[in-house]
mmCIF file of C-alpha atoms in Angstrom:
data_model
loop_
_atom_site.group_PDB
_atom_site.id
_atom_site.type_symbol
_atom_site.label_atom_id
_atom_site.label_comp_id
_atom_site.label_asym_id
_atom_site.label_seq_id
_atom_site.Cartn_x
_atom_site.Cartn_y
_atom_site.Cartn_z
ATOM 1 C CA ALA A 109 -20.411 -6.902 -7.777
ATOM 2 C CA GLU A 110 -19.262 -3.301 -7.625
ATOM 3 C CA GLY A 111 -22.802 -2.045 -8.369
ATOM 4 C CA TRP A 112 -24.128 -4.210 -5.797
ATOM 5 C CA GLY A 113 -21.285 -3.266 -2.912
ATOM 6 C CA ASN A 114 -23.006 0.378 -3.577
ATOM 7 C CA ILE A 115 -26.290 -0.555 -3.001
ATOM 8 C CA GLY A 116 -25.304 -1.980 0.148
ATOM 9 C CA ILE A 117 -23.761 1.199 1.138
ATOM 10 C CA LEU A 118 -26.861 3.396 0.100
ATOM 11 C CA TYR A 119 -29.122 0.416 2.540
ATOM 12 C CA ARG A 120 -26.329 0.966 5.098
ATOM 13 C CA PHE A 121 -26.705 4.844 5.078
ATOM 14 C CA ALA A 122 -30.741 4.357 5.180
ATOM 15 C CA GLY A 123 -30.715 2.176 8.316
ATOM 16 C CA HIS A 124 -31.626 -0.806 6.580
ATOM 17 C CA ASN A 125 -28.447 -2.915 7.769
ATOM 18 C CA GLU A 126 -30.265 -6.649 7.181
ATOM 19 C CA LEU A 127 -30.810 -5.640 3.379
ATOM 20 C CA ALA A 128 -27.319 -4.042 3.428
ATOM 21 C CA ILE A 129 -25.432 -7.146 4.948
ATOM 22 C CA GLN A 130 -27.631 -9.414 2.290
ATOM 23 C CA THR A 131 -26.563 -7.187 -0.434
ATOM 24 C CA TYR A 132 -23.127 -7.361 0.738
ATOM 25 C CA GLU A 133 -23.272 -11.228 0.581
ATOM 26 C CA TYR A 134 -24.796 -11.451 -2.755
ATOM 27 C CA ALA A 135 -21.948 -9.001 -3.932
ATOM 28 C CA LEU A 136 -19.169 -11.261 -2.452
ATOM 29 C CA GLU A 137 -21.218 -14.230 -4.558
ATOM 30 C CA LEU A 138 -20.340 -12.430 -7.523
ATOM 31 C CA ASP A 139 -17.002 -11.754 -6.923
ATOM 32 C CA HIS A 140 -15.165 -13.321 -3.790
ATOM 33 C CA ASP A 141 -12.346 -11.131 -3.729
ATOM 34 C CA ASN A 142 -13.932 -7.825 -3.872
ATOM 35 C CA LEU A 143 -11.742 -6.475 -0.703
ATOM 36 C CA THR A 144 -13.985 -3.367 -0.753
ATOM 37 C CA VAL A 145 -17.382 -5.068 -0.326
ATOM 38 C CA ALA A 146 -15.772 -7.436 2.231
ATOM 39 C CA THR A 147 -14.566 -4.351 4.102
ATOM 40 C CA ASN A 148 -17.836 -3.109 4.387
ATOM 41 C CA LEU A 149 -19.670 -6.365 5.257
ATOM 42 C CA ALA A 150 -16.677 -6.713 8.133
ATOM 43 C CA PHE A 151 -17.690 -3.441 9.624
ATOM 44 C CA LEU A 152 -21.398 -3.898 9.285
ATOM 45 C CA LEU A 153 -20.981 -7.127 11.156
ATOM 46 C CA ARG A 154 -18.918 -5.636 13.768
ATOM 47 C CA LYS A 155 -21.648 -2.973 14.315
ATOM 48 C CA GLU A 156 -24.354 -5.193 14.509
ATOM 49 C CA GLY A 157 -22.447 -7.615 17.048
ATOM 50 C CA SER A 158 -21.819 -10.364 14.892
ATOM 51 C CA LEU A 159 -18.188 -10.351 16.254
ATOM 52 C CA ASN A 160 -17.403 -14.151 14.911
ATOM 53 C CA GLU A 161 -18.344 -13.465 11.264
ATOM 54 C CA ALA A 162 -16.640 -9.807 11.169
ATOM 55 C CA ILE A 163 -13.187 -11.330 12.651
ATOM 56 C CA ALA A 164 -13.359 -14.203 10.319
ATOM 57 C CA ILE A 165 -13.913 -11.604 6.902
ATOM 58 C CA GLU A 166 -11.151 -9.475 8.778
ATOM 59 C CA GLN A 167 -8.657 -12.062 8.945
ATOM 60 C CA ARG A 168 -8.945 -13.110 5.371
ATOM 61 C CA LEU A 169 -8.937 -9.643 4.401
ATOM 62 C CA HIS A 170 -5.537 -9.289 6.281
ATOM 63 C CA ARG A 171 -3.841 -12.248 4.729
ATOM 64 C CA LYS A 172 -5.016 -11.005 1.209
ATOM 65 C CA ARG A 173 -3.224 -7.601 2.293
ATOM 66 C CA LEU A 174 -0.190 -9.107 3.295
ATOM 67 C CA GLN A 175 0.117 -10.290 -0.609
ATOM 68 C CA ASN A 176 -0.694 -6.862 -1.857
ATOM 69 C CA PRO A 177 2.642 -4.509 -2.545
ATOM 70 C CA TYR A 178 0.482 -1.422 -2.404
ATOM 71 C CA TYR A 179 -0.824 -2.136 1.131
ATOM 72 C CA HIS A 180 3.013 -2.603 2.161
ATOM 73 C CA ALA A 181 4.083 0.336 0.356
ATOM 74 C CA LEU A 182 1.069 2.362 2.393
ATOM 75 C CA LEU A 183 2.428 0.641 5.522
ATOM 76 C CA ALA A 184 5.934 2.111 4.402
ATOM 77 C CA ASP A 185 4.698 5.624 3.988
ATOM 78 C CA GLU A 186 2.861 5.535 7.018
ATOM 79 C CA ALA A 187 5.931 4.119 8.976
ATOM 80 C CA PHE A 188 8.320 6.825 7.180
ATOM 81 C CA HIS A 189 6.175 10.078 8.169
ATOM 82 C CA LYS A 190 5.972 8.617 12.016
ATOM 83 C CA GLY A 191 9.892 8.454 11.668
ATOM 84 C CA GLU A 192 9.913 4.698 11.652
ATOM 85 C CA ILE A 193 12.622 4.241 9.560
ATOM 86 C CA ASP A 194 13.699 0.617 9.794
ATOM 87 C CA SER A 195 9.936 -0.349 9.556
ATOM 88 C CA SER A 196 9.486 1.772 6.282
ATOM 89 C CA ILE A 197 12.817 0.193 4.917
ATOM 90 C CA ASN A 198 10.850 -3.196 5.739
ATOM 91 C CA HIS A 199 7.673 -2.635 4.259
ATOM 92 C CA TYR A 200 9.174 -1.080 0.929
ATOM 93 C CA LYS A 201 11.331 -4.164 0.794
ATOM 94 C CA ARG A 202 8.362 -6.389 1.015
ATOM 95 C CA ALA A 203 6.602 -4.504 -1.751
ATOM 96 C CA ILE A 204 9.619 -4.686 -4.104
ATOM 97 C CA ARG A 205 9.707 -8.498 -3.255
ATOM 98 C CA LEU A 206 5.869 -8.579 -4.396
ATOM 99 C CA ASN A 207 6.146 -6.608 -7.362
ATOM 100 C CA ASP A 208 9.904 -5.136 -8.351
ATOM 101 C CA ASN A 209 8.200 -3.018 -11.468
ATOM 102 C CA VAL A 210 6.910 -0.243 -9.401
ATOM 103 C CA HIS A 211 9.617 2.699 -9.527
ATOM 104 C CA GLU A 212 7.411 4.659 -6.636
ATOM 105 C CA PHE A 213 8.769 1.493 -4.235
ATOM 106 C CA PHE A 214 11.939 2.131 -4.982
ATOM 107 C CA PHE A 215 11.768 5.797 -4.445
ATOM 108 C CA GLY A 216 10.349 5.502 -1.420
ATOM 109 C CA LEU A 217 12.795 3.200 -0.462
ATOM 110 C CA SER A 218 15.486 5.413 -1.820
ATOM 111 C CA LYS A 219 14.260 8.354 0.867
ATOM 112 C CA ALA A 220 13.908 5.882 3.745
ATOM 113 C CA PHE A 221 17.699 4.573 3.341
ATOM 114 C CA TYR A 222 18.571 8.326 2.896
ATOM 115 C CA GLN A 223 16.715 9.130 6.415
ATOM 116 C CA ALA A 224 18.717 6.021 7.657
ATOM 117 C CA ASN A 225 21.642 7.692 6.353
ATOM 118 C CA ASN A 226 22.660 4.976 4.193
ATOM 119 C CA ILE A 227 23.426 7.074 1.227
ATOM 120 C CA TYR A 228 25.116 4.206 -1.001
ATOM 121 C CA ALA A 229 21.504 1.851 -0.674
ATOM 122 C CA SER A 230 19.577 5.403 -1.272
ATOM 123 C CA LYS A 231 21.358 5.886 -4.576
ATOM 124 C CA LYS A 232 21.350 2.074 -5.577
ATOM 125 C CA ALA A 233 17.385 2.499 -5.076
ATOM 126 C CA MET A 234 17.237 5.808 -6.680
ATOM 127 C CA LYS A 235 18.717 4.179 -9.350
ATOM 128 C CA LYS A 236 16.334 1.540 -10.160
ATOM 129 C CA ALA A 237 13.385 4.083 -9.819
ATOM 130 C CA ILE A 238 14.942 5.645 -12.408
ATOM 131 C CA SER A 239 15.155 2.627 -14.975
ATOM 132 C CA LEU A 240 11.426 1.839 -13.932
ATOM 133 C CA ALA A 241 10.028 5.278 -14.586
ATOM 134 C CA LYS A 242 8.742 5.918 -17.929
ATOM 135 C CA ASP A 243 7.730 9.662 -17.508
ATOM 136 C CA PRO A 244 10.591 11.602 -18.710
ATOM 137 C CA HIS A 245 9.491 14.802 -16.419
ATOM 138 C CA LEU A 246 9.439 12.348 -13.001
ATOM 139 C CA ASN A 247 12.723 10.778 -14.798
ATOM 140 C CA LYS A 248 14.260 14.603 -14.528
ATOM 141 C CA ASN A 249 13.113 14.632 -11.338
ATOM 142 C CA TYR A 250 14.635 11.536 -10.421
ATOM 143 C CA PHE A 251 17.820 12.245 -12.190
ATOM 144 C CA ALA A 252 18.153 15.706 -9.680
ATOM 145 C CA LYS A 253 17.789 13.393 -6.745
ATOM 146 C CA LEU A 254 20.484 11.098 -7.915
ATOM 147 C CA ASN A 255 22.859 13.644 -8.478
ATOM 148 C CA PHE A 256 22.046 15.251 -4.877
ATOM 149 C CA LEU A 257 22.854 12.036 -3.752
ATOM 150 C CA ASN A 258 26.154 11.717 -5.585
ATOM 151 C CA ASN A 259 27.361 14.590 -4.074
ATOM 152 C CA ARG A 260 26.648 13.653 -0.841
ATOM 153 C CA ILE A 261 28.531 10.431 -1.690
ATOM 154 C CA SER A 262 31.766 13.138 -2.935
ATOM 155 C CA LEU A 263 31.626 14.786 0.382
ATOM 156 C CA LEU A 264 31.617 11.573 2.563
ATOM 157 C CA ARG A 265 34.835 10.424 0.685
ATOM 158 C CA GLU A 266 36.523 13.878 1.240
#
């Protein structure tokens, strides 16, 4: 399916949109869940004026993405960088509900909680990130951040 999807891209770039559409549709017959091919097909259908078909594919893609923890982590990162901290926290929590074995989700949640001035929740999320990370160098960095949080908590208690 990936190969056919790539051929579809080549057809589209060459201006052979009808062949591209047919190729994308064939690729989706081979792999109905190929989100990249479906995205490319929806884009091209929209461009060609087949809005109803494009919208139907986009709605299916949206429903699938809502079940993807990495999609929520991406939304969380975007919200964080826009300063929308509550939204960032909610998206990280959703990512974690979908997959609670990814240390990056907990690290991101820790950062968001810290920005929200919730140091205790930040520390808890950082501890979870540490427990999931397998890379010693990464854990060293996470431990340094945890020590920083512990120092902040000590200052709050004084």
